[in-house]
Coordinates of C-alpha atoms and ligand atoms in Angstrom, one line a residue:
X121 CA 87.0 127.6 110.4
X122 CA 89.8 129.5 110.2
X123 CA 91.6 130.2 107.5
X124 CA 95.1 131.2 105.0
X125 CA 95.0 133.8 103.5
X126 CA 96.0 135.9 100.6
X127 CA 95.4 135.3 97.6
X128 CA 95.8 132.9 94.4
X129 CA 99.4 133.8 92.6
X130 CA 99.1 132.2 88.6
X131 CA 102.0 132.1 87.6
X132 CA 101.9 131.5 83.3
X133 CA 105.6 130.1 82.6
X134 CA 105.2 130.5 78.6
X135 CA 104.3 133.8 79.0
X136 CA 105.9 134.4 82.0
X137 CA 103.4 136.9 83.2
X138 CA 101.3 136.5 86.5
X139 CA 97.7 137.3 87.8
X140 CA 96.3 137.4 91.5
X141 CA 93.3 136.0 91.8
X142 CA 90.8 135.9 94.7
X143 CA 90.5 133.1 95.9
X144 CA 88.9 133.6 100.0
X145 CA 85.7 131.3 99.0
X146 CA 87.8 128.4 98.4
X147 CA 89.9 129.5 101.7
X148 CA 86.7 129.6 103.3
X149 CA 86.0 125.8 102.2
X150 CA 88.8 123.8 102.8
X151 CA 91.1 126.1 105.0
X152 CA 94.8 125.9 103.1
X153 CA 97.2 122.9 101.6
X154 CA 95.9 120.5 100.2
X155 CA 92.1 121.3 100.2
X156 CA 92.6 124.2 98.3
X157 CA 95.2 122.8 96.5
X158 CA 92.9 120.3 95.2
X159 CA 89.5 122.2 95.0
X160 CA 91.6 124.5 92.6
X161 CA 93.1 121.7 91.0
X162 CA 89.7 120.3 89.9
X163 CA 87.8 123.3 89.0
X164 CA 91.5 124.2 86.7
X165 CA 92.5 121.6 85.1
X166 CA 91.3 119.3 82.7
X167 CA 90.3 116.0 83.5
X168 CA 91.8 114.5 80.7
X169 CA 95.4 116.5 80.9
X170 CA 98.2 114.5 80.6
X171 CA 100.6 114.9 83.1
X172 CA 103.9 116.0 81.6
X173 CA 102.0 117.8 79.3
X174 CA 101.8 121.8 79.4
X175 CA 98.1 122.0 80.4
X176 CA 99.0 120.1 83.3
X177 CA 99.3 122.7 86.8
X178 CA 100.9 122.8 90.0
X179 CA 99.2 124.5 92.9
X180 CA 101.8 125.5 96.3
X181 CA 99.8 126.1 99.2
X182 CA 99.6 126.9 102.5
X183 CA 97.1 126.4 105.6
X184 CA 96.5 128.8 108.7
X185 CA 99.0 126.9 111.3
X186 CA 101.8 128.1 109.0
X187 CA 100.8 132.1 110.5
X188 CA 101.4 130.2 114.3
X189 CA 104.9 129.3 115.9
X190 CA 103.3 125.7 116.8
X191 CA 105.2 122.3 116.7
X192 CA 104.4 120.5 113.8
X193 CA 103.8 123.2 111.6
X194 CA 106.6 123.6 109.4
X195 CA 105.1 121.3 106.4
X196 CA 103.3 122.1 103.1
X197 CA 101.9 121.0 100.4
X198 CA 101.9 120.4 96.3
X199 CA 99.3 119.0 94.5
X200 CA 99.5 118.5 90.4
X201 CA 98.0 115.2 88.0
X202 CA 101.0 112.7 88.8
X203 CA 102.8 110.9 85.8
X204 CA 103.6 108.2 88.6
X205 CA 99.7 107.2 89.4
X206 CA 98.1 109.1 86.9
X207 CA 95.6 111.0 89.8
X208 CA 95.9 114.0 90.9
X209 CA 97.4 114.0 94.2
X210 CA 98.7 115.7 96.8
X211 CA 102.4 115.6 98.5
X212 CA 103.6 116.9 101.8
X213 CA 107.2 118.2 102.4
X214 CA 108.6 119.4 105.8
X215 CA 111.3 121.8 106.4
X216 CA 111.5 125.7 106.0
X217 CA 110.0 126.5 103.1
X218 CA 106.4 126.6 104.5
X219 CA 107.2 129.9 106.6
X220 CA 109.3 131.4 103.0
X221 CA 105.9 130.9 101.2
X222 CA 104.0 132.3 103.4
X223 CA 106.0 135.2 104.2
X224 CA 104.9 135.9 100.5
X225 CA 101.5 137.1 101.3
X226 CA 100.2 134.0 98.6
X227 CA 97.3 131.8 99.7
X228 CA 98.5 129.6 97.0
X229 CA 100.4 129.4 93.7
X230 CA 99.4 127.8 90.8
X231 CA 102.2 127.1 87.8
X232 CA 100.9 126.7 84.3
X233 CA 101.7 126.5 80.7
X234 CA 105.9 125.7 80.3
X235 CA 108.8 127.4 79.6
X236 CA 111.2 127.2 76.4
X237 CA 114.8 127.1 78.9
X238 CA 115.2 126.1 81.9
X239 CA 113.7 128.5 84.6
X240 CA 114.1 129.6 88.3
X241 CA 111.2 131.5 89.3
X242 CA 111.0 133.9 92.6
X243 CA 108.0 134.8 94.0
X244 CA 108.8 137.7 96.4
X245 CA 106.3 139.7 98.8
X246 CA 107.1 142.7 95.8
X247 CA 106.7 140.8 92.8
X248 CA 107.6 137.9 90.3
X249 CA 111.2 137.4 88.8
X250 CA 111.4 134.9 86.2
X251 CA 115.2 133.9 85.4
X252 CA 116.4 131.7 82.5
X253 CA 119.5 129.2 84.2
X254 CA 120.4 127.5 81.8
X255 CA 123.6 126.9 83.4
X256 CA 121.4 124.8 85.6
X257 CA 120.7 122.5 83.3
X258 CA 121.2 118.4 84.7
X259 CA 122.4 120.2 88.5
X260 CA 122.3 118.1 90.6
X261 CA 120.2 119.3 93.7
X262 CA 123.5 120.6 95.9
X263 CA 124.7 122.8 93.2
X264 CA 121.1 124.7 93.3
X265 CA 121.1 125.5 96.7
X266 CA 124.9 126.8 96.2
X267 CA 124.2 128.2 93.2
X268 CA 120.8 130.1 95.6
X269 CA 123.0 130.9 97.8
X270 CA 125.9 132.4 96.1
X271 CA 123.8 134.4 93.8
X272 CA 121.2 135.3 95.1
X273 CA 122.4 135.3 98.8
X274 CA 118.8 132.6 99.4
X275 CA 119.3 129.9 101.7
X276 CA 117.9 126.5 101.1
X277 CA 115.2 126.8 102.8
X278 CA 113.8 129.4 100.7
X279 CA 113.9 126.7 97.8
X280 CA 111.9 123.8 96.0
X281 CA 114.3 122.7 93.3
X282 CA 114.8 119.0 91.4
X283 CA 117.8 117.5 90.1
X284 CA 118.7 114.8 87.3
X285 CA 115.8 112.7 87.3
X286 CA 113.0 115.4 87.5
X287 CA 114.6 117.2 84.4
X288 CA 114.8 113.9 82.6
X289 CA 111.0 113.1 84.0
X290 CA 111.4 110.2 85.7
X291 CA 108.0 108.9 87.1
X292 CA 109.4 109.3 90.9
X293 CA 111.6 112.3 90.6
X294 CA 110.7 114.9 93.7
X295 CA 110.9 118.0 94.3
X296 CA 113.6 119.2 97.4
X297 CA 113.9 121.7 99.5
X298 CA 116.7 123.0 102.2
X299 CA 118.5 119.5 100.3
X300 CA 117.1 116.9 101.7
X301 CA 113.4 117.1 102.5
X302 CA 111.1 116.3 99.7
X303 CA 107.7 117.1 97.7
X304 CA 108.4 113.4 97.6
X305 CA 105.9 110.5 96.4
X306 CA 104.1 111.3 93.3
X307 CA 106.2 112.0 91.1
X308 CA 105.7 116.4 91.2
X309 CA 109.5 116.6 90.4
X310 CA 108.9 115.0 86.8
X311 CA 105.9 117.9 86.9
X312 CA 108.5 120.5 87.6
X313 CA 110.3 119.3 85.1
X314 CA 108.0 119.0 82.1
X315 CA 107.4 122.5 82.4
X316 CA 111.3 123.5 82.8
X317 CA 111.3 124.5 85.8
X318 CA 114.7 124.0 87.9
X319 CA 113.7 126.3 91.1
X320 CA 111.9 127.9 92.8
X321 CA 111.9 130.7 95.4
X322 CA 110.0 131.8 98.0
X323 CA 111.3 135.2 99.9
X324 CA 109.1 138.4 101.9
X325 CA 107.9 139.7 105.0
X326 CA 104.2 139.8 104.4
X327 CA 102.5 139.0 107.5
X328 CA 98.4 137.3 107.6
X329 CA 96.2 137.9 110.3
X330 CA 94.8 135.0 111.4
X331 CA 95.4 134.3 115.2
X332 CA 96.0 130.6 116.3
X333 CA 94.7 129.6 119.7
X334 CA 96.7 129.2 122.8
X335 CA 96.3 125.7 122.7
X336 CA 99.1 125.7 120.5
X337 CA 101.6 126.6 123.4
X338 CA 100.7 124.3 125.4
X339 CA 101.2 121.8 122.1
X340 CA 104.4 123.2 121.5
X341 CA 105.6 122.8 125.2
X342 CA 104.6 119.3 125.2
X343 CA 106.8 118.5 121.8
X344 CA 109.4 120.1 123.5
X345 CA 109.3 118.0 127.0
X346 CA 108.1 115.1 125.7
X347 CA 110.5 112.1 126.0
X348 CA 108.8 110.5 122.7
X349 CA 111.0 107.3 121.2
X350 CA 111.0 109.6 118.2
X351 CA 112.7 112.2 119.3
X352 CA 115.8 110.3 119.0
X353 CA 115.4 107.9 116.5
X354 CA 112.5 109.3 114.2
X355 CA 110.2 107.3 112.0
X356 CA 113.0 104.3 112.2
X357 CA 111.9 104.2 116.2
X358 CA 109.4 101.3 114.4
X359 CA 111.4 99.5 112.4
X360 CA 112.3 96.8 115.2
X361 CA 108.8 96.8 115.6
X362 CA 107.4 95.8 112.8
X363 CA 109.9 93.4 112.1
X364 CA 108.8 91.7 114.8
X365 CA 105.3 91.3 114.3
X366 CA 105.9 90.6 110.7
X367 CA 104.9 94.1 109.1
X368 CA 109.0 94.8 107.3
X369 CA 108.5 94.2 103.2
X370 CA 111.5 92.1 102.8
X371 CA 112.9 90.5 100.1
X372 CA 111.4 92.7 97.3
X373 CA 107.9 92.2 99.2
X374 CA 108.4 88.5 98.9
X375 CA 109.5 88.0 103.2
X376 CA 107.6 90.3 106.1
X377 CA 110.5 90.3 108.8
X378 CA 114.3 90.6 108.0
X379 CA 117.2 88.5 109.8
X380 CA 119.8 91.8 109.4
X381 CA 117.2 94.1 110.8
X382 CA 119.7 94.7 113.7
X383 CA 122.2 96.6 111.1
X384 CA 119.5 98.9 109.5
X385 CA 116.6 99.6 112.5
X386 CA 116.4 102.4 114.9
X387 CA 119.5 101.9 117.4
X388 CA 121.8 101.6 114.0
X389 CA 120.4 104.8 112.4
X390 CA 120.8 106.6 115.7
X391 CA 124.0 105.6 116.7
X392 CA 125.0 107.5 112.8
X393 CA 123.2 110.8 114.3
X394 CA 124.7 113.5 115.0
X395 CA 123.1 116.4 115.8
X396 CA 119.2 116.9 116.2
X397 CA 117.2 117.7 113.0
X398 CA 113.6 120.0 112.6
X399 CA 111.3 121.6 110.5
X400 CA 110.6 125.1 111.1
X401 CA 109.4 125.9 114.5
X402 CA 108.9 122.0 115.9
X403 CA 110.4 121.3 119.3
X404 CA 109.7 117.8 118.7
X405 CA 112.6 117.7 116.3
X406 CA 112.6 114.0 115.0
X407 CA 114.5 114.5 111.7
X408 CA 117.8 112.5 111.6
X409 CA 121.0 114.2 110.5
X410 CA 123.9 111.5 110.5
X411 CA 127.2 110.9 109.6
X412 CA 129.7 108.3 108.9
X413 CA 133.1 109.2 110.3
X414 CA 134.6 106.4 108.3
X415 CA 132.8 106.3 104.7
X416 CA 132.7 110.0 105.2
X417 CA 128.6 109.8 104.0
X418 CA 126.5 112.2 105.6
X419 CA 123.1 112.7 105.0
X420 CA 119.8 113.8 106.4
X421 CA 117.8 109.9 107.8
X422 CA 117.5 107.6 106.2
X423 CA 113.7 107.4 107.8
X424 CA 112.1 104.0 108.3
X425 CA 110.3 103.8 105.0
X426 CA 114.6 104.2 103.4
X427 CA 115.2 102.0 106.2
X428 CA 112.5 99.3 103.7
X429 CA 112.9 100.1 100.3
X430 CA 116.7 100.6 100.1
X431 CA 117.4 97.5 103.5
X432 CA 115.1 95.3 104.1
X433 CA 113.9 94.7 100.7
X434 CA 116.9 95.0 98.9
X435 CA 118.4 92.4 101.9
X436 CA 120.8 95.2 102.6
X437 CA 121.7 95.0 106.4
X438 CA 124.2 97.7 106.6
X439 CA 123.3 101.4 107.7
X440 CA 125.6 103.0 106.5
X441 CA 124.6 101.3 102.3
X442 CA 121.2 102.7 103.5
X443 CA 122.4 106.1 104.1
X444 CA 124.4 106.0 101.1
X445 CA 121.4 105.2 99.1
X446 CA 119.5 108.3 100.8
X447 CA 121.7 110.7 100.2
X448 CA 122.0 109.7 96.9
X449 CA 118.3 109.9 96.2
X450 CA 118.3 113.6 98.1
X451 CA 121.3 114.9 95.6
X452 CA 119.1 113.2 91.6
X453 CA 116.0 114.3 93.2
X454 CA 113.9 110.6 93.6
X455 CA 111.5 109.7 95.8
X456 CA 113.4 107.1 98.4
X457 CA 110.7 105.2 98.8
X458 CA 109.7 104.2 95.0
X459 CA 113.4 104.4 93.7
X460 CA 114.7 101.8 96.1
X461 CA 111.5 99.5 95.1
X462 CA 112.0 99.8 92.2
X463 CA 116.1 99.2 92.6
X464 CA 114.2 95.7 94.5
X465 CA 112.5 95.0 91.6
X466 CA 115.6 95.2 89.1
X467 CA 117.9 93.3 91.6
X468 CA 114.9 90.5 92.3
X469 CA 114.8 90.0 88.4
X470 CA 118.5 89.3 88.3
X471 CA 118.9 87.3 91.2
X472 CA 121.0 90.5 93.2
X473 CA 119.5 91.1 96.2
X474 CA 122.0 92.3 98.5
X475 CA 124.2 94.5 96.6
X476 CA 123.7 98.0 97.6
X477 CA 126.1 99.5 95.5
X478 CA 124.4 98.3 91.9
X479 CA 121.6 99.4 93.5
X480 CA 122.5 103.0 93.4
X481 CA 124.7 102.8 90.0
X482 CA 120.4 101.1 88.1
X483 CA 120.1 104.0 90.6
X484 CA 122.7 106.9 88.4
X485 CA 121.2 105.1 85.6
X486 CA 117.7 105.6 86.0
X487 CA 117.9 109.4 87.0
X488 CA 119.3 110.0 83.7
X489 CA 118.0 107.8 81.8
X490 CA 121.0 106.3 80.2
X491 CA 120.4 102.8 78.4
X492 CA 117.5 100.1 78.0
X493 CA 118.0 99.7 82.2
X494 CA 118.3 103.1 82.9
X495 CA 115.1 103.8 80.8
X496 CA 112.8 101.1 81.6
X497 CA 114.1 101.8 86.1
X498 CA 112.6 105.9 85.3
X499 CA 109.5 104.2 84.6
X500 CA 108.9 102.3 88.1
X501 CA 107.8 99.6 89.4
X502 CA 104.3 99.6 88.1
X503 CA 105.2 100.1 84.3
X504 CA 108.9 98.4 84.6
X505 CA 107.7 95.1 86.0
X506 CA 106.1 93.3 83.4
X507 CA 109.4 93.4 81.2
X508 CA 111.5 92.7 84.7
X509 CA 109.5 89.8 85.0
X510 CA 108.8 90.1 88.7
X511 CA 105.5 91.0 90.8
X512 CA 103.7 94.6 90.1
X513 CA 104.1 95.6 93.9
X514 CA 102.3 99.0 93.3
X515 CA 98.6 100.7 93.9
X516 CA 97.4 102.8 91.5
X517 CA 101.2 102.8 89.8
X518 CA 102.5 104.4 93.4
X519 CA 105.0 101.9 95.0
X520 CA 104.5 100.2 98.1
X521 CA 105.6 102.0 101.6
X522 CA 106.2 99.5 104.8
X523 CA 103.6 99.0 107.2
X524 CA 102.6 95.7 105.1
X525 CA 98.5 95.6 104.9
X526 CA 99.5 91.6 104.8
X527 CA 99.9 91.7 108.3
X528 CA 98.0 94.9 109.5
X529 CA 95.7 93.9 107.8
X530 CA 93.5 97.9 107.7
X531 CA 96.3 99.5 106.6
X532 CA 96.1 97.4 103.7
X533 CA 92.7 98.6 102.5
X534 CA 93.8 102.3 103.5
X535 CA 96.8 101.3 100.6
X536 CA 93.8 99.7 98.3
X537 CA 91.9 103.4 99.2
X538 CA 94.0 105.6 98.9
X539 CA 93.5 108.6 95.6
X540 CA 96.8 108.4 95.9
X541 CA 97.9 104.7 95.9
X542 CA 100.4 102.7 97.8
X543 CA 101.0 105.7 100.6
X544 CA 100.7 105.1 104.9
X545 CA 100.7 109.0 105.1
X546 CA 97.3 108.7 103.3
X547 CA 95.1 107.5 105.9
X548 CA 98.3 106.3 108.8
X549 CA 96.3 103.8 109.7
X550 CA 99.5 102.0 111.0
X551 CA 99.5 103.6 114.2
X552 CA 95.9 102.2 115.4
X553 CA 97.3 98.6 114.9
X554 CA 100.2 98.1 116.2
X555 CA 101.1 102.0 118.4
X556 CA 104.3 102.9 119.6
X557 CA 103.4 104.6 122.9
X558 CA 99.8 104.3 123.5
X559 CA 98.9 100.4 123.5
X560 CA 96.0 100.8 124.8
X561 CA 94.6 102.5 121.1
X562 CA 95.8 98.9 119.2
X563 CA 93.2 97.7 117.4
X564 CA 93.7 94.0 116.9
X565 CA 96.6 94.1 113.4
X566 CA 94.3 90.7 111.5
X567 CA 90.5 91.5 110.3
X568 CA 88.7 93.6 108.1
X569 CA 85.6 94.4 110.9
X570 CA 84.5 97.4 111.6
X571 CA 87.4 98.9 109.8
X572 CA 86.1 100.4 106.9
X573 CA 84.3 103.5 108.3
X574 CA 87.3 103.6 110.7
X575 CA 89.6 103.9 107.4
X576 CA 87.1 106.6 106.0
X577 CA 87.7 108.2 109.0
X578 CA 91.4 108.1 109.0
X579 CA 91.7 109.2 105.6
X580 CA 89.2 112.4 106.2
X581 CA 91.4 113.7 109.4
X582 CA 94.4 113.6 107.6
X583 CA 92.6 115.4 104.6
X584 CA 92.2 118.2 107.6
X585 CA 95.7 117.7 109.0
X586 CA 97.0 118.4 105.8
X587 CA 95.0 121.3 104.6
X588 CA 95.6 123.0 107.8
X589 CA 98.9 122.1 107.3
X590 CA 100.3 119.9 110.6
X591 CA 102.4 117.0 110.3
X592 CA 100.7 113.7 110.6
X593 CA 103.5 113.4 113.5
X594 CA 101.7 115.9 115.9
X595 CA 99.0 112.8 116.6
X596 CA 100.9 111.8 120.1
X597 CA 99.9 115.8 121.0
X598 CA 97.1 117.0 118.8
X599 CA 93.8 115.4 120.0
X600 CA 90.0 115.7 118.2
X601 CA 89.0 118.1 120.4
X602 CA 92.5 120.5 120.3
X603 CA 92.6 119.8 116.3
X604 CA 89.0 122.0 116.7
X605 CA 90.3 124.5 118.5
X606 CA 93.1 125.1 116.8
X607 CA 91.1 125.6 113.9
X608 CA 88.0 127.3 115.4
X609 CA 85.7 124.9 114.4
X610 CA 84.0 121.2 115.4
X611 CA 85.9 118.5 114.8
X612 CA 82.5 116.7 113.3
X613 CA 82.5 119.5 110.9
X614 CA 86.4 119.5 109.9
X615 CA 85.9 115.8 109.0
X616 CA 83.2 116.9 106.5
X617 CA 85.9 119.0 104.9
X618 CA 88.1 116.4 104.7
X619 CA 85.9 114.0 103.0
X620 CA 84.8 117.0 101.0
X621 CA 88.6 116.7 100.2
X622 CA 88.9 112.8 99.3
X623 CA 86.1 112.9 97.7
X624 CA 87.1 115.8 95.0
X625 CA 90.3 113.2 94.6
X626 CA 88.6 110.3 93.9
X627 CA 85.7 112.3 91.2
X628 CA 88.8 113.4 89.5
X629 CA 90.5 110.3 89.4
X630 CA 86.9 108.7 88.3
X631 CA 86.2 111.0 85.5
X632 CA 90.0 109.7 84.1
X633 CA 88.4 106.2 84.3
X634 CA 89.8 105.4 88.2
X635 CA 87.3 103.4 89.4
X636 CA 86.5 100.3 91.9
X637 CA 89.0 97.7 90.2
X638 CA 92.0 100.1 90.6
X639 CA 91.1 100.3 94.8
X640 CA 93.0 96.6 94.2
X641 CA 96.1 95.0 96.1
X642 CA 98.6 92.7 94.9
X643 CA 97.7 90.1 97.6
X644 CA 94.5 88.8 98.9
X645 CA 92.7 89.5 103.2
X646 CA 90.2 87.6 104.1
X647 CA 87.0 89.9 103.7
X648 CA 88.3 92.4 101.3
X649 CA 85.6 93.1 98.5
X650 CA 83.4 92.9 101.8
X651 CA 84.9 95.9 103.2
X652 CA 85.4 97.5 99.8
X653 CA 81.6 97.4 99.8
X654 CA 81.5 99.3 103.3
X655 CA 83.5 102.0 103.0
X656 CA 82.2 102.8 99.7
X657 CA 79.0 103.1 101.8
X658 CA 80.6 105.2 104.7
X659 CA 81.4 107.6 102.0
X660 CA 78.1 107.3 99.7
X661 CA 79.9 106.9 96.6
X662 CA 78.4 103.6 93.8
X663 CA 80.0 100.2 94.6
X664 CA 81.3 100.9 91.8
X665 CA 84.1 103.1 93.8
X666 CA 82.6 106.4 91.1
X667 CA 81.2 109.3 93.1
X668 CA 77.6 109.5 92.5
X669 CA 77.2 113.5 89.8
X670 CA 81.0 115.1 90.5
X671 CA 82.2 111.6 89.3
X672 CA 79.7 110.6 86.7
X673 CA 81.1 111.6 83.5
X674 CA 78.3 113.2 82.3
X675 CA 77.9 115.7 85.1
X676 CA 79.5 119.6 84.2
X677 CA 81.5 120.1 86.4
X678 CA 85.5 121.2 86.7
X679 CA 87.6 122.3 83.4
X680 CA 86.8 122.1 79.5
X681 CA 89.4 119.3 78.3
X682 CA 92.9 119.5 77.5
X683 CA 91.3 119.4 73.8
X684 CA 89.6 122.4 73.9
Ligands
SF4_71 S1 107.7 116.2 114.0 FE1 109.0 115.7 112.7 S2 108.8 115.9 110.7 FE2 107.0 116.7 111.9 S3 107.2 119.1 111.5 FE3 108.1 117.9 113.4 S4 110.2 117.6 112.8 FE4 109.1 117.9 110.9

């Protein structure tokens, strides 16, 4: 199996010192990206760590495919213990950062400790520079980008930064790169905020010794010439279909379809698109730069999930209002899904849905933890729901994505088993239950018969993509055979690698107290308990969801306790 190359750069933020370590054994076993980052976290982060404490660590990592010129490889991975889920979690961003990260020559970067002043950490191929940036305290994301350009002649695609939400430890704060691409889910922005890291930059010309199979050129050519609907409408191309089959969360999850879908769906978003948008090297170009001439709002997106969280779930039927929310989320540095669901919960509790202006105002308060309401909403749905008096629509503390599991039952099961909570990309099971392109691939969306092993296999497959690192939207181009060929491995062996990644995440979380009770949904699916049994059996885990050995408290593995 090919893998990323280079050492681990470990950055001590308190002492402002760095060390380099050979991690070839980890790279050989896990390829790169999420796999390598998860293994490093498992071995080096105490199981009882406070996600927002100095002992927590952050891992950034790319994979071997970032050394190629292939489509679907403009992405990279960030891993830490999440302040939202309280478990180890990985987040994945597109854009152009991965190529600049690769240019530094490091396979992975670890951030540990905490700085006493807001810090910019510049990682280059010829060394690391620590720069105190007190003037950037409180800066919104575009201001950080402007600063990097003005003072360092660095474009936004070299940056990973946080907005005010990250600094204020909003649990669903994200890390932005290229201003609009986000390590969105699981609160990585709050972890950087807790470390007083405002911005990371990556720059260099290092080259890796990785050869990529010519099949990559074929995939690239197909992506360039395809007339796939996502090239016009991106992820929003699924909106009307999701609505039609009743899989579009609406009215804070109390309904599954939305009468106003026309105003926020794929066609509405496409009507605001003014140019093509893409990630590094990707000819598929599914991104959505949008502009509304009348209001002047300009943003990238909204993606389908944002259309759900700030549109149907809030009973908002105007795409321009969703664009405004999308732009504000990026500026303040929050995950659009978690933020939108949280504001939907708040407005539901106030019986004031369909009020987009009030939702944005509430988000501003949350980003600055302003007043009691802002402070409460900064905690996310799971922690705020009891006080708001609404249902807790989350799994393991992570707010729900769309593709509703009450209709797409296999996707529902995967929301429950996902180690990072109610996220649609952990298994990406939904295309199997409503494929847009190849209807032949469809499995019956209702019922769970035979789906548990399929969910486990889909999780393993995605863990391989996240380690490679390849975009999940390569799915109509990257066959199993092609993936094996690209990574120079048998596909079944790759699935074993993916299974090890999922198992390490599970074992880490077991050590933090997670078990079967956490693999739970806020709704019933017929046959759910039996399917969960089947899922654990397929993975070789105990029937209480614990990994034998690694996940058991009396097995001696991992880092020492944070109190040691
Ligand atoms: S398919 Fe879309 S999200 Fe994926 S790498 Fe290409 S442009 Fe980026």
